[in-house]
Short mmCIF file of C-alpha atoms in Angstrom, two decimals:
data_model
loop_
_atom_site.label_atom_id
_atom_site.label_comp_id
_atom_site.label_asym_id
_atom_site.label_seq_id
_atom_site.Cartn_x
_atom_site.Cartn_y
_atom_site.Cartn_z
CA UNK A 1 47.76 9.33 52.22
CA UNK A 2 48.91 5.70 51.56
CA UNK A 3 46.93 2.67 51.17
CA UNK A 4 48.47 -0.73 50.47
CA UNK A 5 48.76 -2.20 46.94
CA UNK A 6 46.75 -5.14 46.70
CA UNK A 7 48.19 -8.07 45.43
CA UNK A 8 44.90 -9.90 43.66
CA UNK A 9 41.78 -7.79 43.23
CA UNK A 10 40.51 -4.74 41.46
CA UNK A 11 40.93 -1.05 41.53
CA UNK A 12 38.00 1.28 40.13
CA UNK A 13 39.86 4.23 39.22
CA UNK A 14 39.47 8.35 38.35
CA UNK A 15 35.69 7.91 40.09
CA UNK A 16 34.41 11.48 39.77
CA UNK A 17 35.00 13.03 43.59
CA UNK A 18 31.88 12.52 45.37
CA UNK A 19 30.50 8.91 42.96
CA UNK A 20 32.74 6.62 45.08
CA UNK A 21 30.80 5.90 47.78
CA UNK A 22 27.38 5.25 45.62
CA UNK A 23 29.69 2.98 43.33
CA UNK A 24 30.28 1.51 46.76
CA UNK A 25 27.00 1.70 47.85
CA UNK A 26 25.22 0.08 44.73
CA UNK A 27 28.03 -2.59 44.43
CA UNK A 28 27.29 -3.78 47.76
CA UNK A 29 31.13 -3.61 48.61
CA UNK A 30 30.10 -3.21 52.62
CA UNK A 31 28.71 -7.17 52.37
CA UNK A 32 32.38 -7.97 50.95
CA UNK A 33 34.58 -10.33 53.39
CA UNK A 34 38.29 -9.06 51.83
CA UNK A 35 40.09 -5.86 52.55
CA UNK A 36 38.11 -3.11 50.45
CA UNK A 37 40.08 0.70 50.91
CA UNK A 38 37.79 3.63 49.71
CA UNK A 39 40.00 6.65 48.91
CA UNK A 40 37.18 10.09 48.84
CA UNK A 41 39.35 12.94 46.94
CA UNK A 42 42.46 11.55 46.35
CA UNK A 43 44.74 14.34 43.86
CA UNK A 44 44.59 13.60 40.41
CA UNK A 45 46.68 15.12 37.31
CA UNK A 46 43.84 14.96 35.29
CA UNK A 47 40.43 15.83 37.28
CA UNK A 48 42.23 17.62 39.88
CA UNK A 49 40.91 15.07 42.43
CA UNK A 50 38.93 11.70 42.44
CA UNK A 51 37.69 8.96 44.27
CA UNK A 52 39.24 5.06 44.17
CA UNK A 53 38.28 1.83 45.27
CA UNK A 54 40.57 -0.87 46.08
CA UNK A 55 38.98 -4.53 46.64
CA UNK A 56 41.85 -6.90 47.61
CA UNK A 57 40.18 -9.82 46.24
CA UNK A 58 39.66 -11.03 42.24
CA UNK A 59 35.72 -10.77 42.36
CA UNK A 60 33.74 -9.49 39.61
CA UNK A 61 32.02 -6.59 39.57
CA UNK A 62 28.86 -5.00 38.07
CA UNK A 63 30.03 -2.64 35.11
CA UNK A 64 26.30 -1.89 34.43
CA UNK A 65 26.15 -0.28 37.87
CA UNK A 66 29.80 1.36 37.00
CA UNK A 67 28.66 2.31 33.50
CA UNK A 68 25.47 3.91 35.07
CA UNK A 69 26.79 6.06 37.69
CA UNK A 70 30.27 7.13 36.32
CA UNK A 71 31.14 5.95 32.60
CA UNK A 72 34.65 7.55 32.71
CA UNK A 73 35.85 5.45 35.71
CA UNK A 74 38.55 2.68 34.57
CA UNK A 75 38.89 -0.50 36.47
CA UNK A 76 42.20 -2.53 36.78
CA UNK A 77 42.39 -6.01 37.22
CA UNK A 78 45.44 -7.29 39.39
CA UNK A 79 47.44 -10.29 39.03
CA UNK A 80 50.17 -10.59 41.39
CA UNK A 81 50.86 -7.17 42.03
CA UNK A 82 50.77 -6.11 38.66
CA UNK A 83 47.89 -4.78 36.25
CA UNK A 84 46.62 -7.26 33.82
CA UNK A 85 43.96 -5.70 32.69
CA UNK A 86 42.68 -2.04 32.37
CA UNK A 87 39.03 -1.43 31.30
CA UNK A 88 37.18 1.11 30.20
CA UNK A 89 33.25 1.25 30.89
CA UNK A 90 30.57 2.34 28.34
CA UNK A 91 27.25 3.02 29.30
CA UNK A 92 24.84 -0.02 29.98
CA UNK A 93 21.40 -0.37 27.31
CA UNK A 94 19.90 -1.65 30.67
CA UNK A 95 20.31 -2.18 33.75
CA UNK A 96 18.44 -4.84 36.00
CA UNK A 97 17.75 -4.07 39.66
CA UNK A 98 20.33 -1.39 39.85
CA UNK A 99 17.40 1.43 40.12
CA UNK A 100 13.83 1.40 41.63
CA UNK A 101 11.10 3.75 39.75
CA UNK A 102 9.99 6.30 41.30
CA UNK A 103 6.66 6.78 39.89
CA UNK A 104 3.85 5.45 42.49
CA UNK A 105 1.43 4.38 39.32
CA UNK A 106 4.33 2.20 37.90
CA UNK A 107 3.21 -1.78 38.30
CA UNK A 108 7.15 -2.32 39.83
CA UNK A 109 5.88 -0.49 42.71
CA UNK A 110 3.05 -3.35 43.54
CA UNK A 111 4.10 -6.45 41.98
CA UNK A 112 7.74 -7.28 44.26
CA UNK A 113 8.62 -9.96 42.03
CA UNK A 114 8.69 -7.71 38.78
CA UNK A 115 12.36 -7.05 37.99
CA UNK A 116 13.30 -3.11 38.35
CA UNK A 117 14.88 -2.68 34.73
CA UNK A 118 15.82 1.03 33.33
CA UNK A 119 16.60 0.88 29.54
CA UNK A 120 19.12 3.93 28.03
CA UNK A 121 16.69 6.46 26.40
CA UNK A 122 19.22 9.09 25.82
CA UNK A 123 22.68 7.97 25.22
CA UNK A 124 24.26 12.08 25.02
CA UNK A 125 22.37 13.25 28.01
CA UNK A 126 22.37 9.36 29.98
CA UNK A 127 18.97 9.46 30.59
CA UNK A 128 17.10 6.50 31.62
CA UNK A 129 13.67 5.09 32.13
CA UNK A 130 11.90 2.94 33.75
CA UNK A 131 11.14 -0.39 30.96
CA UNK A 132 7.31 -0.49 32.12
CA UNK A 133 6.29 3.51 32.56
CA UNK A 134 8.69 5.26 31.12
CA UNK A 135 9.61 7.57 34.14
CA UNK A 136 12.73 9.21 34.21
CA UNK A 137 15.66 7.24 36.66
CA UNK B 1 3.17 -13.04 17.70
CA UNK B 2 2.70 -9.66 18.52
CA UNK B 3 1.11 -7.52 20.77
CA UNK B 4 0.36 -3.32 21.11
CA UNK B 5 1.37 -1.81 23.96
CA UNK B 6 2.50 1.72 22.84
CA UNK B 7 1.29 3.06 19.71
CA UNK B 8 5.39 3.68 17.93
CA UNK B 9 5.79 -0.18 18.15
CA UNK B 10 3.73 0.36 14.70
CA UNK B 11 5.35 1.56 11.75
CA UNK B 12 4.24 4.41 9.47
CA UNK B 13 4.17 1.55 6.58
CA UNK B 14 2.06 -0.76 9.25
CA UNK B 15 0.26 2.62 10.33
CA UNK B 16 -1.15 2.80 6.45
CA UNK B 17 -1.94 -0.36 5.99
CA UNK B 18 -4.06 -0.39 9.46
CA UNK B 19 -5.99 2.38 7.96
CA UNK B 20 -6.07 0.99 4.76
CA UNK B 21 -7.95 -2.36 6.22
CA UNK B 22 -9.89 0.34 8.59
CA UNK B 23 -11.80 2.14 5.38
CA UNK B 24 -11.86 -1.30 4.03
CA UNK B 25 -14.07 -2.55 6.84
CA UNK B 26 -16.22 0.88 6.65
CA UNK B 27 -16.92 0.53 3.24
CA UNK B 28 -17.31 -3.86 3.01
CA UNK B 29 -18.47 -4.75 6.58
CA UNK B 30 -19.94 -7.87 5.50
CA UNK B 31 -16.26 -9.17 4.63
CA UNK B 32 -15.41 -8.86 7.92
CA UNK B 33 -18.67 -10.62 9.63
CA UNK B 34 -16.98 -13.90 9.95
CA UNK B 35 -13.29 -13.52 9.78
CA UNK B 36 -12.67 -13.97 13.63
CA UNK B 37 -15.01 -17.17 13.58
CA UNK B 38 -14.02 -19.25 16.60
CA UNK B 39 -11.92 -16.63 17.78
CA UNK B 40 -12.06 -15.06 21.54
CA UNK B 41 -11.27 -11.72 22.95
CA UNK B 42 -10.24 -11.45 26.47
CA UNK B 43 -11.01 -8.01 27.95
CA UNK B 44 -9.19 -8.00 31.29
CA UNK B 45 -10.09 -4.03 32.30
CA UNK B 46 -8.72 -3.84 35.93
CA UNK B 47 -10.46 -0.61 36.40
CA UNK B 48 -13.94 0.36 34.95
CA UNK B 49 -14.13 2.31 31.47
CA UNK B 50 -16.97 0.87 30.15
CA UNK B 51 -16.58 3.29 26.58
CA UNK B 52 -13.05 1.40 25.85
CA UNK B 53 -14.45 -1.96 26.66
CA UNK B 54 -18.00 -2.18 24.93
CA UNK B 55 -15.81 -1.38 21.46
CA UNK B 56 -13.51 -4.15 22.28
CA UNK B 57 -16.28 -5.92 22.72
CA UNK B 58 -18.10 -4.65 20.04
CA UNK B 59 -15.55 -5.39 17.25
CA UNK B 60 -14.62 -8.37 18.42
CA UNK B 61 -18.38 -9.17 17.78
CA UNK B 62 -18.02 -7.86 14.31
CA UNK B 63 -15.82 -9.95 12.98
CA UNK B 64 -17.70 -13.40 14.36
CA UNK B 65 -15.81 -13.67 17.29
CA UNK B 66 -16.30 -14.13 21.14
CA UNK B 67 -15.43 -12.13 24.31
CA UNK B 68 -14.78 -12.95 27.65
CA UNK B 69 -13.73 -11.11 30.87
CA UNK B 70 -14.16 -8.64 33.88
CA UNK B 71 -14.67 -5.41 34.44
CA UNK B 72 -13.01 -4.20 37.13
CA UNK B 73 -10.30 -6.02 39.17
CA UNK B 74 -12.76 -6.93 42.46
CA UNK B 75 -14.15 -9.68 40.32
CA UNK B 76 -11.04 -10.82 38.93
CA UNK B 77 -8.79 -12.94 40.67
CA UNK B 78 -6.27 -9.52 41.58
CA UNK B 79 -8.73 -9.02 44.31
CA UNK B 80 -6.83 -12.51 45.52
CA UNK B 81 -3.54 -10.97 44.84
CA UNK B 82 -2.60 -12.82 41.78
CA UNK B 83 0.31 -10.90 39.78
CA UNK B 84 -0.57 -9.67 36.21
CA UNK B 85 1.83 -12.28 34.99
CA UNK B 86 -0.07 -14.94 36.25
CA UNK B 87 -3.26 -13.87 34.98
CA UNK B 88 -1.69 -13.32 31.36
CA UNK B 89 -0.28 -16.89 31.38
CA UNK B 90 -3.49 -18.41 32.69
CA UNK B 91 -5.92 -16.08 30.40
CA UNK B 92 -3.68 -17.00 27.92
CA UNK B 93 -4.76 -20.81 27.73
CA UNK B 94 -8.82 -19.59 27.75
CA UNK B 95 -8.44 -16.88 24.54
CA UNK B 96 -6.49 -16.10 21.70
CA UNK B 97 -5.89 -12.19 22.10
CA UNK B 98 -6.35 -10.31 25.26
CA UNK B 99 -7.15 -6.64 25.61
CA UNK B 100 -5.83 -5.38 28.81
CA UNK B 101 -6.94 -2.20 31.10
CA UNK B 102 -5.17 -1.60 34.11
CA UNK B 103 -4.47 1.34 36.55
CA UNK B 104 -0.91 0.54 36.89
CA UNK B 105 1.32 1.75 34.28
CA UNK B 106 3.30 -1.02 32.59
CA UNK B 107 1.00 -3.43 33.24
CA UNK B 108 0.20 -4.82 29.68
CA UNK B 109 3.62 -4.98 29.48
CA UNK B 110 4.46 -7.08 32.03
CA UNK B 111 1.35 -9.57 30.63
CA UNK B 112 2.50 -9.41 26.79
CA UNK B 113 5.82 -10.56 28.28
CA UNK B 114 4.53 -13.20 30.43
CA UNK B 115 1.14 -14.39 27.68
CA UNK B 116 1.20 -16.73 24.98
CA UNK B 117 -1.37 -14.45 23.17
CA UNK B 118 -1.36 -11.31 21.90
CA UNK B 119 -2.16 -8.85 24.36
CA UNK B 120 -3.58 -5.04 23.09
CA UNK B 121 -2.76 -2.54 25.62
CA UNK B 122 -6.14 -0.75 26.34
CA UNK B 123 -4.78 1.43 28.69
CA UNK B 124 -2.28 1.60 31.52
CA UNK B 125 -2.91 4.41 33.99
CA UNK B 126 -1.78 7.61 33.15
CA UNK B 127 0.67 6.04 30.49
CA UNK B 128 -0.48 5.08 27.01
CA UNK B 129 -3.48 4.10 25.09
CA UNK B 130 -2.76 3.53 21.43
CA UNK B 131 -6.49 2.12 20.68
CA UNK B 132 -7.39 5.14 21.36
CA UNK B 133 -4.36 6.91 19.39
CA UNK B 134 -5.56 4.82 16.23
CA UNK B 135 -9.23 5.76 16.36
CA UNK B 136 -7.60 9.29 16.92
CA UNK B 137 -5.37 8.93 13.83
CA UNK B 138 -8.56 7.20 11.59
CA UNK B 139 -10.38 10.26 12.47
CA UNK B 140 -7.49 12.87 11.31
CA UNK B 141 -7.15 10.22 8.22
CA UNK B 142 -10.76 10.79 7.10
CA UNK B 143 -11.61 14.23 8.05
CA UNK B 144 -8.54 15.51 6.45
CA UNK B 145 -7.08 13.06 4.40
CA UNK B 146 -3.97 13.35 5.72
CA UNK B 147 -1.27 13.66 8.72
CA UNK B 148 1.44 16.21 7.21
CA UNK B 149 1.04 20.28 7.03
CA UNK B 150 -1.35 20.34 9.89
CA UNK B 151 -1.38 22.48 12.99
CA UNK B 152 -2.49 20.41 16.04
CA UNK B 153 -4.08 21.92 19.52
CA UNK B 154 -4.38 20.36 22.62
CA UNK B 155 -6.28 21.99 25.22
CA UNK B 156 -6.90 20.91 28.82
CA UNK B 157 -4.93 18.32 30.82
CA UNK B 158 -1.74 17.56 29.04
CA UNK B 159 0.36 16.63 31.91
CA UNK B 160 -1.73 13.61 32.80
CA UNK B 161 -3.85 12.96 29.48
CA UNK B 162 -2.52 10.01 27.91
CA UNK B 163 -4.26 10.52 25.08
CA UNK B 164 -2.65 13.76 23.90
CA UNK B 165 1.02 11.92 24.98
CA UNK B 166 0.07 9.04 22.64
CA UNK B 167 -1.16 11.43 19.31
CA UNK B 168 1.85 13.50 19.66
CA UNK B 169 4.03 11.03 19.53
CA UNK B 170 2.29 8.89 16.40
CA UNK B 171 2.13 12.82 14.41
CA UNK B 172 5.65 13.85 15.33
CA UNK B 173 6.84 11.01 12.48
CA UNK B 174 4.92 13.28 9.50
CA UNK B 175 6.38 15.86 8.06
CA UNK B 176 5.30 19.83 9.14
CA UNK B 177 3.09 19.35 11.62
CA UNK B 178 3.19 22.03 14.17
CA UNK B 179 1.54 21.35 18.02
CA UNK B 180 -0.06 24.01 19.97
CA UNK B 181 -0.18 23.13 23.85
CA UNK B 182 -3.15 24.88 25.55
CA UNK B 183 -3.21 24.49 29.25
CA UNK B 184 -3.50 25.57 32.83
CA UNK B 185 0.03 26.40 34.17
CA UNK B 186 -0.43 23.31 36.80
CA UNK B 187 -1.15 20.88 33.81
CA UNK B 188 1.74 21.65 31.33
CA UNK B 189 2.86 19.43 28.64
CA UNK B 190 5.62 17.40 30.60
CA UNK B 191 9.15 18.59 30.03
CA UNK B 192 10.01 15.33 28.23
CA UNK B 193 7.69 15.09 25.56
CA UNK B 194 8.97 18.76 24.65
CA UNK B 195 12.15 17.38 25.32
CA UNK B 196 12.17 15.47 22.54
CA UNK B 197 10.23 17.62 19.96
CA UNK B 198 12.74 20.34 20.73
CA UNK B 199 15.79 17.50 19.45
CA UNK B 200 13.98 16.44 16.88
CA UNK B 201 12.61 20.02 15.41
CA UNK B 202 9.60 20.30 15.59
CA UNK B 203 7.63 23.40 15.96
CA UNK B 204 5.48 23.95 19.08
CA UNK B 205 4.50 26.91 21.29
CA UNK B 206 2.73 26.50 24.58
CA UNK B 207 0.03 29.25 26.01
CA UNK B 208 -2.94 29.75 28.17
CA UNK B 209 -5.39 30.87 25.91
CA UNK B 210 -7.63 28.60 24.20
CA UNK B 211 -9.60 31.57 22.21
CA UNK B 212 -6.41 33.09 20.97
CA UNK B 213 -5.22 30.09 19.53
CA UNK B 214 -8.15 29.07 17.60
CA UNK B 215 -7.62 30.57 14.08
CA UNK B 216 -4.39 29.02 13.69
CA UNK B 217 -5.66 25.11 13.94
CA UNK B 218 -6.39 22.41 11.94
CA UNK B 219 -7.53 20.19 14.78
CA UNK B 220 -8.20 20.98 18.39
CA UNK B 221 -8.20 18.00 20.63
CA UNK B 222 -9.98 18.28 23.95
CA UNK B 223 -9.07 16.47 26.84
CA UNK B 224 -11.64 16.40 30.13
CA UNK B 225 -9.28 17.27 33.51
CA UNK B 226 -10.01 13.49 35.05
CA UNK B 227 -10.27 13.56 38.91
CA UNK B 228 -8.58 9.83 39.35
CA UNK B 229 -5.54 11.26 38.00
CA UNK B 230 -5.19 13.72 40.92
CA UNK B 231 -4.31 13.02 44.12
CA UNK B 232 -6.16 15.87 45.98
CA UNK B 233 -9.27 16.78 45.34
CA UNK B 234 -8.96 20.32 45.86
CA UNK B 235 -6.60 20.61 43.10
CA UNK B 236 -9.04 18.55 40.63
CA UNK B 237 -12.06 20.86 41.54
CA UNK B 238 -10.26 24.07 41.05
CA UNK B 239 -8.85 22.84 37.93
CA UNK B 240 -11.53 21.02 35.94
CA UNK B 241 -13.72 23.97 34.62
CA UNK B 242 -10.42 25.90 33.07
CA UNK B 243 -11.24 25.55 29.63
CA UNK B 244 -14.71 24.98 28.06
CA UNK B 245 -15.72 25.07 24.49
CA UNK B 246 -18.48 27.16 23.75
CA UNK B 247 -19.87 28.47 19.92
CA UNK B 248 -18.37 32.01 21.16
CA UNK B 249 -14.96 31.08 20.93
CA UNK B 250 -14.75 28.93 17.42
CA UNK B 251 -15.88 32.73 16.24
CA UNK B 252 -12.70 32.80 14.64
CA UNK B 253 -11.83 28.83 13.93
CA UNK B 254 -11.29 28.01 10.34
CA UNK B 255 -14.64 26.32 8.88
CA UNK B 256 -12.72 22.87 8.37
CA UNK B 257 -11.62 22.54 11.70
CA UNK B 258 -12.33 19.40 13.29
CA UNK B 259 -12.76 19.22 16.81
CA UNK B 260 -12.25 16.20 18.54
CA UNK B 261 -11.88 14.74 21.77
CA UNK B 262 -11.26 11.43 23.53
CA UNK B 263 -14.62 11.06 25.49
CA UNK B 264 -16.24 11.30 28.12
CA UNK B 265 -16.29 14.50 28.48
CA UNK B 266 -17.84 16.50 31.36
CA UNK B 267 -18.29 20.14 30.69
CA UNK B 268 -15.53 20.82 28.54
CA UNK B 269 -17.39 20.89 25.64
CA UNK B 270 -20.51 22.40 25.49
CA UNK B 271 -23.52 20.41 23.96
CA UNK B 272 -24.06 23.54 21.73
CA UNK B 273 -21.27 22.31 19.84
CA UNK B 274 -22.48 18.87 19.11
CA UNK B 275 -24.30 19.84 15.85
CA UNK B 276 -21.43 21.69 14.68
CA UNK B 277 -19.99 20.28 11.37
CA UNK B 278 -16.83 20.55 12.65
CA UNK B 279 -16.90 18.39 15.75
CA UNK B 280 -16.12 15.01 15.43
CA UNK B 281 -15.58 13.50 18.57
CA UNK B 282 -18.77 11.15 17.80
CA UNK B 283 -17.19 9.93 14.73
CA UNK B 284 -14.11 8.73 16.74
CA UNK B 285 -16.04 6.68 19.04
CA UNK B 286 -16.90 4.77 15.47
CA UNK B 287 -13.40 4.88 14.27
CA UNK B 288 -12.38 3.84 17.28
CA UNK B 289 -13.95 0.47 16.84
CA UNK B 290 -12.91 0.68 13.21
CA UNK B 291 -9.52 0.58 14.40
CA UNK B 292 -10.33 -1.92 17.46
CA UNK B 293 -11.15 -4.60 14.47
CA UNK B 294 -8.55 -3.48 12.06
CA UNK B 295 -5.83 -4.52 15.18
CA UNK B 296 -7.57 -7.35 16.01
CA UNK B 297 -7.26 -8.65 12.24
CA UNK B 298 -3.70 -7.29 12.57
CA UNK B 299 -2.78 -9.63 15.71
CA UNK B 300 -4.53 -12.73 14.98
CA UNK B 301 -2.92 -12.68 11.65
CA UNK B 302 -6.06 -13.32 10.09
CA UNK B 303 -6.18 -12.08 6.29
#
């Protein structure tokens, strides 16, 4: 399959098969104006096959949200057809309205104003919880 | 300025010296009488527990200070729909350390991070409750003079009880201590508090039976099966008369034992117990204003 190169934008690359469209999803990609190509299983050498995102437009994107659901994506940054710019994403200490809790006791439930913030509990497993009850994510 | 909302945001060096001002206050009271002169206490207790809030209230008291407050959120200006943050920031300008009860975990929290005093978290729904950890902890530190090379059992509700979440965590930091977790299959120890004593090695085992654990333990804390933790009542009336101390089955407890146990209970320890040497759960009601004053010294900064 063949989807244009983009000229100025972004490309969030080697997304494990089956994370692209919640990367999508939680990125809020649908509310984007610009051409934005979502590629589900492309083949890859090295995980056999992935998902990619192409946003054909130099916005900037949440690597919390990237870092959360799949640390071992990369994104490229393009600059007039070439890459400028290839980053790697480590997992976020927090992350800010990316996650609701769960947990019907938890005072983010009640209070809408509260921010929803998960803080990295354990880094080996990525576990996180919920700042204010401690649930799991 | 500092607040408590869980019971590891103190040190084991801070832990000491807590303890240290607690026996200190035991043996001196009248050193203490004025040192919170001109000082108020807001209690802010969102849902009733009277216990919790009369020894607020009651150390506050002791050191020459005033209270103020509610006790339970229809008179408080929730019932209007304020936000917690709001009432920390307004409470805030009226006294100069709040205690805070609430049925919504996180809630003290959200007020420390929103007050310009320092707010004590005096419980927050099923969550934590280190007041209660400390007087738990002053107890352990007086009946058995220390927190190392002891076997620890906690019988009853573990999944929901606070309490027992709280202690485990403030013992795991000493060194040997060993946990026994004695429950009802529907009110386990939750997987992540075994979680992490499994990563961090330490020794626990996990049974139904409360009589065939006895001989092994130091301490056995009790916890009472709480109906507004459930959401079905069926379940909570089933559940609540699984385990019940009786004389019969400390037959084989060691004689130092100490028994203790959050309060109140309902049934789950029976009264023949009371005048047992080993129980102590009346002596951590003290301690547990002890400790109330202690904090209170603590988080006024008052020497």
């Amino acid at each position: 399959m063949q989807v244009d190169t983009i000229k100025n934008g972004i490309v969030i690359d080697h997304i494990t098969a089956g994370k692209g469209m919640k990367i999508y999803n939680l990125l809020g990609l649908d509310s984007l104006e610009c051409s934005v190509a979502f590629i589900k299983n492309a083949p890859s050498r090295k995980m056999g096959k992935k998902d990619i995102i192409k946003i054909d437009a130099d916005i900037v994107v949440d690597t919390a949200i990237l870092g959360f659901v799949d640390p071992d994506v990369t994104v490229n940054i393009i600059k007039d057809n070439k890459i400028v710019e290839k980053k790697t994403i480590e997992l976020p200490e927090k992350l800010v309205d990316v996650l609701k809790c769960k947990n019907p006791r938890c005072i983010s439930m009640t209070e809408q104003e509260l921010p929803h913030i998960f803080t990295l509990a354990d880094k080996e497993n990525r576990v996180y919880r919920c700042l204010y009850c401690e649930t799991k994510a | 300025m500092r607040s408590l909302i869980d019971i590891l945001e103190l040190s084991t060096t801070e832990l000491e010296k807590l303890l240290a001002v607690a026996c200190d206050i035991i043996e001196n009271p009248q050193k203490y009488a004025h040192k919170c002169d001109g000082k108020k206490l807001a209690t802010l207790f969102f849902e009733p527990s009277t216990r919790t809030r009369l020894s607020f209230e009651a150390a506050m008291y002791e050191l020459g200070g005033n209270v103020l407050g509610f006790s339970e959120a229809n008179s408080s200006s929730a019932a209007k729909g304020e936000s917690v943050a709001d009432t920390a920031k307004t409470v805030g300008c009226y006294a100069d350390i709040i205690a805070m009860r609430h049925p919504k975990e996180g809630a003290p929290l959200v007020a420390s991070m929103n007050s310009s005093v320092p707010v004590i978290n005096a419980g927050d729904g099923g969550h934590n409750h280190p007041t209660q950890t400390l007087a738990d902890l002053l107890t352990i530190h007086r009946e058995k003079g220390r927190f190392d090379n002891l076997t620890v059992g906690f019988c009853g509700d573990l999944k929901f009880g606070r309490t027992v979440h709280s202690l485990i965590s403030a013992l795991k930091r000493y060194k040997n201590v060993k946990f026994v977790f004695i429950s009802p299959s529907e009110l386990k120890i939750p997987d992540y508090v075994k979680e992490t004593l499994t990563k961090e090695g330490i020794k626990y085992t996990e049974t139904t039976d409360l009589e065939g654990s006895m001989a092994d333990l130091d301490i056995l804390y009790m916890t009472r099966v709480q109906r507004e933790r459930f959401f079905n009542e069926e379940d909570y009336l089933r559940l609540k008369d699984s385990y019940i101390l009786t004389p019969e089955k400390l037959a084989n407890a060691k004689e130092d034992m100490s028994i203790l146990h959050p309060l109140p209970r309902v049934n789950e320890i029976s009264v023949a117990i009371d005048n047992d040497p080993r129980a102590c759960y009346f002596k951590q009601v003290f301690n547990g204003k002890i400790m109330r004053m202690a904090l209170i010294l603590k988080l006024l900064e008052v020497e």
